[in-house]
Short mmCIF file of C-alpha atoms and ligand atoms in Angstrom, two decimals:
data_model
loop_
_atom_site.label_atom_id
_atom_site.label_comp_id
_atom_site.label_asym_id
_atom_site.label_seq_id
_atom_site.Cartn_x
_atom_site.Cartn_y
_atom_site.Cartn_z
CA UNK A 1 16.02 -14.44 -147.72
CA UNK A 2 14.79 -15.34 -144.62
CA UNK A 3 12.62 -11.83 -143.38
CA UNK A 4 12.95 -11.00 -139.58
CA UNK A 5 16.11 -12.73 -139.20
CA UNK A 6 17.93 -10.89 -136.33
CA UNK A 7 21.15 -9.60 -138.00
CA UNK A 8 19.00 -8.08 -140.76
CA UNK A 9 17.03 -5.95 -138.20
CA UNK A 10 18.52 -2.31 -136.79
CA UNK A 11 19.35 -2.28 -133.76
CA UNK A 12 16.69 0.77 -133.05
CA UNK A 13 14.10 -1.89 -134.23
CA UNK A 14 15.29 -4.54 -132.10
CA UNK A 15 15.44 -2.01 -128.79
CA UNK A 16 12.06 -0.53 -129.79
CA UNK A 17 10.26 -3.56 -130.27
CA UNK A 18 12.08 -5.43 -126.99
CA UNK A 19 10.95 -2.15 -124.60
CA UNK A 20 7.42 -2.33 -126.32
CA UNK A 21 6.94 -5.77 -124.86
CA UNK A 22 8.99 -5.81 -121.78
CA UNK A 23 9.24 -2.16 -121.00
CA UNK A 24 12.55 -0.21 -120.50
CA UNK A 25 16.36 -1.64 -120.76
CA UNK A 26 19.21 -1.23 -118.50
CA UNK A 27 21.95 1.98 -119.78
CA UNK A 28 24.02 -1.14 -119.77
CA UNK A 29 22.12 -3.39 -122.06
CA UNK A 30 21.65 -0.73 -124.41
CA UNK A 31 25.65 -0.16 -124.53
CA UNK A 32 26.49 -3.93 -124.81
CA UNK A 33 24.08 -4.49 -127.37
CA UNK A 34 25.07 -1.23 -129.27
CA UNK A 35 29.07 -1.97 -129.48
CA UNK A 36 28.91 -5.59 -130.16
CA UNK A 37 26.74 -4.28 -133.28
CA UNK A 38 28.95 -1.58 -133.70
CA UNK A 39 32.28 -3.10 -133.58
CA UNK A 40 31.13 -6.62 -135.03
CA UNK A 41 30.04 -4.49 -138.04
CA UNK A 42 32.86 -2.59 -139.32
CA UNK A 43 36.71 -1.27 -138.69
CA UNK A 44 35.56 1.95 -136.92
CA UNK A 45 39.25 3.43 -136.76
CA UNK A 46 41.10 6.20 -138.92
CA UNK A 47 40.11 9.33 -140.90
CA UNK A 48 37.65 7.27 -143.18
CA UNK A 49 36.03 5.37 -139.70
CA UNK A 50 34.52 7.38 -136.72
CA UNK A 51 37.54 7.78 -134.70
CA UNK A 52 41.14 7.98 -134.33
CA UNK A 53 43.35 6.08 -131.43
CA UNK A 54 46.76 7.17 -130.11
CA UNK A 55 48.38 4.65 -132.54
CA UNK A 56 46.85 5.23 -135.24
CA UNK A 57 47.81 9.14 -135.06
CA UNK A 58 51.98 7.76 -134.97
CA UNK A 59 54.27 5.04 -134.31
CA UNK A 60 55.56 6.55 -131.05
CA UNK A 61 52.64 5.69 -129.38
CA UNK A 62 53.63 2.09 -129.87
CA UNK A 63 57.48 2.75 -129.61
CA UNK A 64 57.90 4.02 -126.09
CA UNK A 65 54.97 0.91 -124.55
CA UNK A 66 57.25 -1.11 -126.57
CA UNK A 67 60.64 0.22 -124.60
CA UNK A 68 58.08 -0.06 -121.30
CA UNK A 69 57.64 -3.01 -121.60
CA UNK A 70 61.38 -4.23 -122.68
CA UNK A 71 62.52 -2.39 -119.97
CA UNK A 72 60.28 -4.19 -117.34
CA UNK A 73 61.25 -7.52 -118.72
CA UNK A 74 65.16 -7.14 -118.82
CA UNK A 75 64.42 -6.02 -115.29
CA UNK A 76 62.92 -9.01 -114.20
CA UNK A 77 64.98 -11.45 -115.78
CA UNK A 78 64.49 -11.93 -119.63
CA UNK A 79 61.94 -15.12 -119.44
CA UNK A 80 61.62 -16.51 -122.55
CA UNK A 81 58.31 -17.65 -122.08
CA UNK A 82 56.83 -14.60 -122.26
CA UNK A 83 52.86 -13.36 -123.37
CA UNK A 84 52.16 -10.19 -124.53
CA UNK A 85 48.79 -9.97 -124.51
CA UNK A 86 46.73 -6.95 -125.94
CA UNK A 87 43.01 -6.19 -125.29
CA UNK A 88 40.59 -5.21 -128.02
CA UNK A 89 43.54 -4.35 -130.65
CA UNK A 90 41.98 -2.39 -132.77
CA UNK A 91 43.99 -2.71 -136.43
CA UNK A 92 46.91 -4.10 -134.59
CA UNK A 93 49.00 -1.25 -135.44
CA UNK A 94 49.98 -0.61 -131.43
CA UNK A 95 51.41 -4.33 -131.44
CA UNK A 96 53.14 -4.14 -134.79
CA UNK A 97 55.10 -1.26 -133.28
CA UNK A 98 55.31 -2.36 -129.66
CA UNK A 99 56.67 -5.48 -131.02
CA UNK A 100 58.85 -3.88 -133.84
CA UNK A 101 60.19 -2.42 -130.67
CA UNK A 102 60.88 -5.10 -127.76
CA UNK A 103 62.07 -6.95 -131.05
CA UNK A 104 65.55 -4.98 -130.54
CA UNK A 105 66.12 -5.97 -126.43
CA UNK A 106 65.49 -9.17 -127.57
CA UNK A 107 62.28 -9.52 -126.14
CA UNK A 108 60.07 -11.92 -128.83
CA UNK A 109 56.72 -12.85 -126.67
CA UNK A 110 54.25 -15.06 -127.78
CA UNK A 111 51.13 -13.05 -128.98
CA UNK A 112 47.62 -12.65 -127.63
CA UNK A 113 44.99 -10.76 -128.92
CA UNK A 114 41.82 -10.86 -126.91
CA UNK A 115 39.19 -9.52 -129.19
CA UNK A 116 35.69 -10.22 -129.98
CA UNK A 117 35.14 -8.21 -133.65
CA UNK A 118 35.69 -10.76 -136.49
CA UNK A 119 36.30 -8.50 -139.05
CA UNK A 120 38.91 -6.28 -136.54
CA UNK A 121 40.14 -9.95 -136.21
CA UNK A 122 40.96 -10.51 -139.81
CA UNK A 123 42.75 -7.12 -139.91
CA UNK A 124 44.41 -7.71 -136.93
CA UNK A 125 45.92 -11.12 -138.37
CA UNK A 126 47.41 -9.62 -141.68
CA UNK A 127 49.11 -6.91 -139.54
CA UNK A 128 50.55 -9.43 -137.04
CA UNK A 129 50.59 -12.97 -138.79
CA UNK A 130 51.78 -14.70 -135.18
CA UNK A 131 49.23 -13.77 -133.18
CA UNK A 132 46.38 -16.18 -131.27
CA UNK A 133 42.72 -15.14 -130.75
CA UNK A 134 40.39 -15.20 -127.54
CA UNK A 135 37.21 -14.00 -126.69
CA UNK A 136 38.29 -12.93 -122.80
CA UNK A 137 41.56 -13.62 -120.64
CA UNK A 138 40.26 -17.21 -119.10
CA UNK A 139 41.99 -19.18 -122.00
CA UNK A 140 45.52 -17.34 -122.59
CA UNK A 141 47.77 -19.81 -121.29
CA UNK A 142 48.34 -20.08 -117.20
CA UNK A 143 52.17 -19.86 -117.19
CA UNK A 144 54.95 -17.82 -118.24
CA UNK A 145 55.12 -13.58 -117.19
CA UNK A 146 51.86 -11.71 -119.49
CA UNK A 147 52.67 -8.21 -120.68
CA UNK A 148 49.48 -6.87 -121.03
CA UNK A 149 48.80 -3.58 -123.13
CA UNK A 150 44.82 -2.33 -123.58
CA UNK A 151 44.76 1.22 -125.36
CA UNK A 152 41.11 2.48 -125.54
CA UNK A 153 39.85 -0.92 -124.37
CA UNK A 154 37.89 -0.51 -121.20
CA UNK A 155 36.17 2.82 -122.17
CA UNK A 156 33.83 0.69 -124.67
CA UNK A 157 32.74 -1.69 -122.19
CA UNK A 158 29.13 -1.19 -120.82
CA UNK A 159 28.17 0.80 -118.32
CA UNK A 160 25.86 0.68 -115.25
CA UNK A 161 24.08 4.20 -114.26
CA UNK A 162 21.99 4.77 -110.70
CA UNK A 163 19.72 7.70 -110.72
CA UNK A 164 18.39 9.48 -107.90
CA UNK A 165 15.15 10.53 -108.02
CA UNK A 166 12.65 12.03 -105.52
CA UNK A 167 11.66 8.10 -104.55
CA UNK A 168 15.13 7.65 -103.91
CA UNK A 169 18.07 5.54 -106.03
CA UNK A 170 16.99 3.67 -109.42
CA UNK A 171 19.07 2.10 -112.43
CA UNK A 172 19.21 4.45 -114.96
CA UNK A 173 17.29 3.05 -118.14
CA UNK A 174 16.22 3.75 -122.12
CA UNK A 175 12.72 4.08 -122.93
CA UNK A 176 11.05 4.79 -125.96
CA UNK A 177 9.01 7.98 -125.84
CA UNK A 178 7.79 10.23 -128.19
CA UNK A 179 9.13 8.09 -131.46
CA UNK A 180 12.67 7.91 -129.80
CA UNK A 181 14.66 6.74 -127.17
CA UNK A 182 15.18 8.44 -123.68
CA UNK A 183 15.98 8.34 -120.91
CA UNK A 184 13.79 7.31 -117.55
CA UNK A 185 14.44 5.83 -114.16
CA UNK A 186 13.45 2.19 -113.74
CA UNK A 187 11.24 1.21 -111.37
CA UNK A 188 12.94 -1.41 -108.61
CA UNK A 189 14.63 0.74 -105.33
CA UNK A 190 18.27 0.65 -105.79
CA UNK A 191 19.26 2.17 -102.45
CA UNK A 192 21.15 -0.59 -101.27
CA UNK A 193 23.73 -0.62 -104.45
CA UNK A 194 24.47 2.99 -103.10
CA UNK A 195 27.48 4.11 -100.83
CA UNK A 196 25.68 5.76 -97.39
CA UNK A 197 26.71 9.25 -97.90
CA UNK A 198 25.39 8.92 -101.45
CA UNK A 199 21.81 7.94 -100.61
CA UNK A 200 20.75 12.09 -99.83
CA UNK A 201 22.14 13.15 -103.41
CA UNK A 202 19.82 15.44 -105.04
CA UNK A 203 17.11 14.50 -107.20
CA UNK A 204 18.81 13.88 -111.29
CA UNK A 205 22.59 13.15 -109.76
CA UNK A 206 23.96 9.82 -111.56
CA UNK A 207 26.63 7.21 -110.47
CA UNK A 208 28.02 5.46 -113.37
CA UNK A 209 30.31 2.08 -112.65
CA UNK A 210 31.68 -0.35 -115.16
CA UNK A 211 31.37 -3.94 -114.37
CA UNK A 212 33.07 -4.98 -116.96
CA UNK A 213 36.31 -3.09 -116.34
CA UNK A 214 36.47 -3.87 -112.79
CA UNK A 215 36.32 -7.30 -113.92
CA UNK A 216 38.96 -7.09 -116.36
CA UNK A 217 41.22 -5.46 -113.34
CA UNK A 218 40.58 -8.00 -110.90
CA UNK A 219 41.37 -10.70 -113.74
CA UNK A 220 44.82 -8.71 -114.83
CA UNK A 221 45.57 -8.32 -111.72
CA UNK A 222 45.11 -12.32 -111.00
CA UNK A 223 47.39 -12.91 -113.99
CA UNK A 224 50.28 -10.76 -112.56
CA UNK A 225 50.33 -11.92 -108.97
CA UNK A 226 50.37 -15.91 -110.40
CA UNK A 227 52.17 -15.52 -113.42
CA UNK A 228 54.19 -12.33 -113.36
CA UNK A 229 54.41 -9.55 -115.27
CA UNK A 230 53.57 -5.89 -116.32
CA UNK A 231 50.55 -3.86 -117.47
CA UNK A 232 49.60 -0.58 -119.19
CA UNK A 233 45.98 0.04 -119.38
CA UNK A 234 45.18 3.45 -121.07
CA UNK A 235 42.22 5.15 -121.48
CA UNK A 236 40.65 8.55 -121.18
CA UNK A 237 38.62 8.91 -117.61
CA UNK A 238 39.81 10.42 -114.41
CA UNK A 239 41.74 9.45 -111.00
CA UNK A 240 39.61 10.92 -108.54
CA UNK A 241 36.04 10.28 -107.72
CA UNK A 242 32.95 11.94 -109.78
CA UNK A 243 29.50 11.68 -110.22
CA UNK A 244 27.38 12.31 -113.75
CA UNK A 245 26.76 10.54 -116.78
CA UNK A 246 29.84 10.43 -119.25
CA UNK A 247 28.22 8.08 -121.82
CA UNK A 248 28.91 9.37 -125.17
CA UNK A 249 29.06 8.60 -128.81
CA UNK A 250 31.11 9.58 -132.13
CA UNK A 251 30.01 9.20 -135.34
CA UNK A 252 32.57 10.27 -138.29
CA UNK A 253 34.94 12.14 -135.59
CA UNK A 254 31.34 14.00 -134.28
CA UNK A 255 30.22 13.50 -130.79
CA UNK A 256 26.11 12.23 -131.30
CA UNK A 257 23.26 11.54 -129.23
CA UNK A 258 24.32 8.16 -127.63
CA UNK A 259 20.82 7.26 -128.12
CA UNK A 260 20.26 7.85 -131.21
CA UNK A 261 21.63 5.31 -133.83
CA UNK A 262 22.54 2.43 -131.51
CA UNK A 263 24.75 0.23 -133.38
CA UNK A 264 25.77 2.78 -135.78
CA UNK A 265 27.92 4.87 -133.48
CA UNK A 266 30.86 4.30 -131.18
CA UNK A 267 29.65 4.63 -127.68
CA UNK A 268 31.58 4.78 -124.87
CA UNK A 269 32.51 6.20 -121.01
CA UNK A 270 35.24 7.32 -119.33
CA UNK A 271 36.92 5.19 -117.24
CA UNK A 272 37.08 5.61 -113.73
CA UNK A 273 40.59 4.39 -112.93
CA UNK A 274 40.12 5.52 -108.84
CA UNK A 275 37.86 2.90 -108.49
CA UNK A 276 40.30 0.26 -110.66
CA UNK A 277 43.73 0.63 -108.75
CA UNK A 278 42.13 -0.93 -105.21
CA UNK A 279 40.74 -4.08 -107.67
CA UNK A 280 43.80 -4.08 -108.68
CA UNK A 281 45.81 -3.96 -105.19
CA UNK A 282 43.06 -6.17 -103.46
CA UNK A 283 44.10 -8.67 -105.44
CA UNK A 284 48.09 -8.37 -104.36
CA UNK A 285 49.16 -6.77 -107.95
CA UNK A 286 51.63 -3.35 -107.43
CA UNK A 287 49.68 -0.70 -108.66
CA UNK A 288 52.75 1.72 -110.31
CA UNK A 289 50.27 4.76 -110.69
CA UNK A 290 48.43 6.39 -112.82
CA UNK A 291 49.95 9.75 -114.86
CA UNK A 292 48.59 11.29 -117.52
CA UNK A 293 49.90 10.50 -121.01
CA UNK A 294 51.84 13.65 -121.95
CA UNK A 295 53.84 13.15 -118.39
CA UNK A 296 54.08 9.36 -119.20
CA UNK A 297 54.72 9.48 -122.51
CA UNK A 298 57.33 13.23 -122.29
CA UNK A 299 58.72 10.88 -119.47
CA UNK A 300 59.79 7.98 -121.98
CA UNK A 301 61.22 10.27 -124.33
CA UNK A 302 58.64 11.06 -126.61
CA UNK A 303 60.35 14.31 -127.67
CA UNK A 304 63.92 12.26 -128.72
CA UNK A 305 62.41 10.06 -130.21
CA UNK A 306 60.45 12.72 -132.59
CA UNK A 307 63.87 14.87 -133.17
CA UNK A 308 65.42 11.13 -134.25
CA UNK A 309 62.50 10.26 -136.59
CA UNK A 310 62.52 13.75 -138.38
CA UNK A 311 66.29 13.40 -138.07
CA UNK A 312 65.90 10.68 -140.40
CA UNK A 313 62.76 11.84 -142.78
CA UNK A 314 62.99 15.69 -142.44
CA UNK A 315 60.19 15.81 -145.07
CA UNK A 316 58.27 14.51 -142.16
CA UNK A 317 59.14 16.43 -139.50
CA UNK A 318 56.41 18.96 -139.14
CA UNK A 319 54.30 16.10 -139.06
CA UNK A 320 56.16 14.09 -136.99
CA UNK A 321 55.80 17.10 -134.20
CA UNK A 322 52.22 17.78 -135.12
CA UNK A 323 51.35 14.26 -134.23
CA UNK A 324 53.75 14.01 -131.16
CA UNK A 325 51.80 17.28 -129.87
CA UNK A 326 47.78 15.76 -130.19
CA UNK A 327 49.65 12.92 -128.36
CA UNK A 328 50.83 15.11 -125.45
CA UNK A 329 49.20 18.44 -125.91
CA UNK A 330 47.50 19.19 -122.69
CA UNK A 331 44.25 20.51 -124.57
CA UNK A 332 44.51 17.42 -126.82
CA UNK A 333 45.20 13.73 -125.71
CA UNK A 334 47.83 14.53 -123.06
CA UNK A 335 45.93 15.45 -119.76
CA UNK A 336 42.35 13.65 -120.59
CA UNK A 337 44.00 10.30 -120.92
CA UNK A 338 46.08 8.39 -118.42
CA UNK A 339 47.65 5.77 -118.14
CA UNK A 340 47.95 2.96 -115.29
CA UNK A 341 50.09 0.81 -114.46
CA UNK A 342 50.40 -2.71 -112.32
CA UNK A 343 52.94 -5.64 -111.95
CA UNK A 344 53.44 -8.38 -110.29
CA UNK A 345 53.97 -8.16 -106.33
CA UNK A 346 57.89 -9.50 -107.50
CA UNK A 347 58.57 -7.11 -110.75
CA UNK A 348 59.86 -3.81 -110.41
CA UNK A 349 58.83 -0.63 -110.25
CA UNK A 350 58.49 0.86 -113.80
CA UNK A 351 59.29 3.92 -115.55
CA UNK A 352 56.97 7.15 -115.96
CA UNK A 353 55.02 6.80 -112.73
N1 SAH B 401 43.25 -0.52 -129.08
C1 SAH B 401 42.88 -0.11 -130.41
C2 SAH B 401 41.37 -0.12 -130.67
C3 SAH B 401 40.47 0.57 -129.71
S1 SAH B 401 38.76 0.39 -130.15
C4 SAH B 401 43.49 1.23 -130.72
O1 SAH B 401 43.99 1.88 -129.80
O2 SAH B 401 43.49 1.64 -131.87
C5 SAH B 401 38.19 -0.86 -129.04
C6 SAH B 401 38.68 -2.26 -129.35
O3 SAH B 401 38.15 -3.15 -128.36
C7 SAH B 401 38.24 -2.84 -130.68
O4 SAH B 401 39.26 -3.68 -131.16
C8 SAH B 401 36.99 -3.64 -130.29
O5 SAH B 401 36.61 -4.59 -131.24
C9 SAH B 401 37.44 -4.22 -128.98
N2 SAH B 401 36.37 -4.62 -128.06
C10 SAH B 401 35.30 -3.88 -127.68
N3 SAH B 401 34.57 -4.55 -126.74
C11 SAH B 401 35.22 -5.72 -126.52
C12 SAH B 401 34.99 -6.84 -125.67
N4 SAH B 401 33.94 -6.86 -124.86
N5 SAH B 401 35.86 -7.87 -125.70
C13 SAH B 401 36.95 -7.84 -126.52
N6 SAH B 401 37.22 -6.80 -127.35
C14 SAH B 401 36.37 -5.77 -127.36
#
């Protein structure tokens, strides 16, 4: 075996040994680094993983984005060559029912899956045989309307933190003090990277942007004004404005330190769609809104579609409304999580906004 070869290190090792030579890393490299372990390592998902995702609590979830989506394309004309493209899809199970779904309006898109995890690949593959693999949106094909889903896809991509400090604004970094990671303010002004009525903020106060998903806006966004086309991007975060850290981690449904076991843990931040919906409109895409997912998804017709589905398997039906309730339930997944939506400048408005 060949000692000290990278994969075969921890991550903690890695980080400690890097800051040890080169001093502190970015908030941001430590997250990168951390969920390309994380996820590259394992299928985090379900009650024997450390978390569980809208569709992997029930197949409504998938159902009513499937209907969405159907709906949006009958309105715009029924193009065959259609994409539906999903980001980071987990186990595949939202596409299997999303396309179980769009199936019945006749709408059979080719499939994307834009996903980095080899092993979530493999899953991914036996759940939905047709689908085609890339490692970002630059190589899914140029023509043709994209119907693009991401569920709990932007709130794992890294994020950058300022902190203000008594010397004024600094990136927010991880050291290694005290036999662990914490963490300190680096050392380079980062004034100018701050809005003007930000640079006063007391001493400790934290802006936290995502790079990443403003990227991933502005590319989505590129894609519907040239090609056509819909989008539901869902995620926990809020709609208005905030400061603060919300970096966090789970580990076996348990929020952790997020700096404690990088690599082992799921770490992630909410996403700040006020700050996505301008990227999005900048570019010339319709932004549709952005609800929360018990108005979006009571708006669909979650609650039919429960009394059909225990209409058909009343053994089920407690569970069927137990799950339909952590979906909506405004103390559960209903009010934290929204859900946005954009199209192309020449595709209609769409339901539940
Ligand atoms: N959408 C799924 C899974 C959410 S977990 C569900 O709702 O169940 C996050 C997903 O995004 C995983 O599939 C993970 O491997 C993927 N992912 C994380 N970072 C990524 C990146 N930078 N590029 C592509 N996929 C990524």
């Amino acid at each position: 075996m060949n000692e000290g070869a990278p994969s075969e290190k921890s991550l903690t090792e890695v980080f400690e040994r890097l800051i040890a030579s080169h001093g502190p890393i970015s908030v941001s490299h430590f997250m990168a680094e951390s969920n390309a372990r994380y996820y590259g390592g394992r299928d985090p998902l379900g009650a024997q993983g450390d978390f569980i995702t809208a569709p992997e609590i029930s197949q409504m979830f998938g159902e009513l984005i499937g209907l969405w989506l159907a709906d949006m394309w009958v309105k715009a004309g029924r193009d065959d060559m259609v994409h539906y493209v999903e980001l980071g899809p987990g186990r595949g199970t939202l596409a299997k029912d999303v396309l179980a779904t769009t199936r019945r309006y006749g709408l059979e898109p080719k499939v994307h899956f834009v996903e980095t995890s080899l092993i979530l690949r493999d899953i991914q593959l036996a759940t939905v045989p047709r689908a085609q693999f890339h490692d970002d949106l630059s190589s899914v094909p140029p023509y043709g309307p994209v119907l693009i889903v991401g569920n709990e896809f932007l709130d794992a991509l890294p994020v950058r933190q300022l902190v203000s400090t008594g010397q004024g604004w600094r990136e927010r970094m991880v050291g290694w003090q005290d036999g662990k990671f914490a963490f300190v303010a680096g050392d380079k002004p980062m004034d100018s990277a701050v809005p003007e009525y930000m640079r006063g903020a007391e001493p400790g106060t934290i802006i936290e942007t995502c790079p990443g998903a403003a990227a991933s806006v502005y590319e989505i966004a590129g894609r519907l004004v040239k090609q056509g086309g819909a989008a539901l991007l869902i995620d926990y975060g809020h709609d208005a404005p905030r400061t603060g850290s919300t970096l966090q981690a789970l580990k076996e449904h348990r929020m952790v330190d997020p700096l404690a076991m990088p690599g082992e843990a799921d770490l992630t931040a909410h996403v700040d769609f006020a700050a996505l919906a301008p990227i999005a409109q900048s570019r010339g895409a319709r932004w549709l809104g952005t609800v929360t997912q018990g108005h979006w998804l009571r708006h669909l017709g979650i609650e039919v579609r429960a009394e059909r589905l225990a209409g058909v398997a009343p053994e089920h039906r407690e569970a069927i409304f137990a799950a339909m309730e952590r979906l909506i339930g405004e103390g559960q997944m209903g009010a934290l999580f929204k859900v946005m939506g954009l199209a192309g400048p020449d595709w209609h408005g769409g339901e539940g906004f």
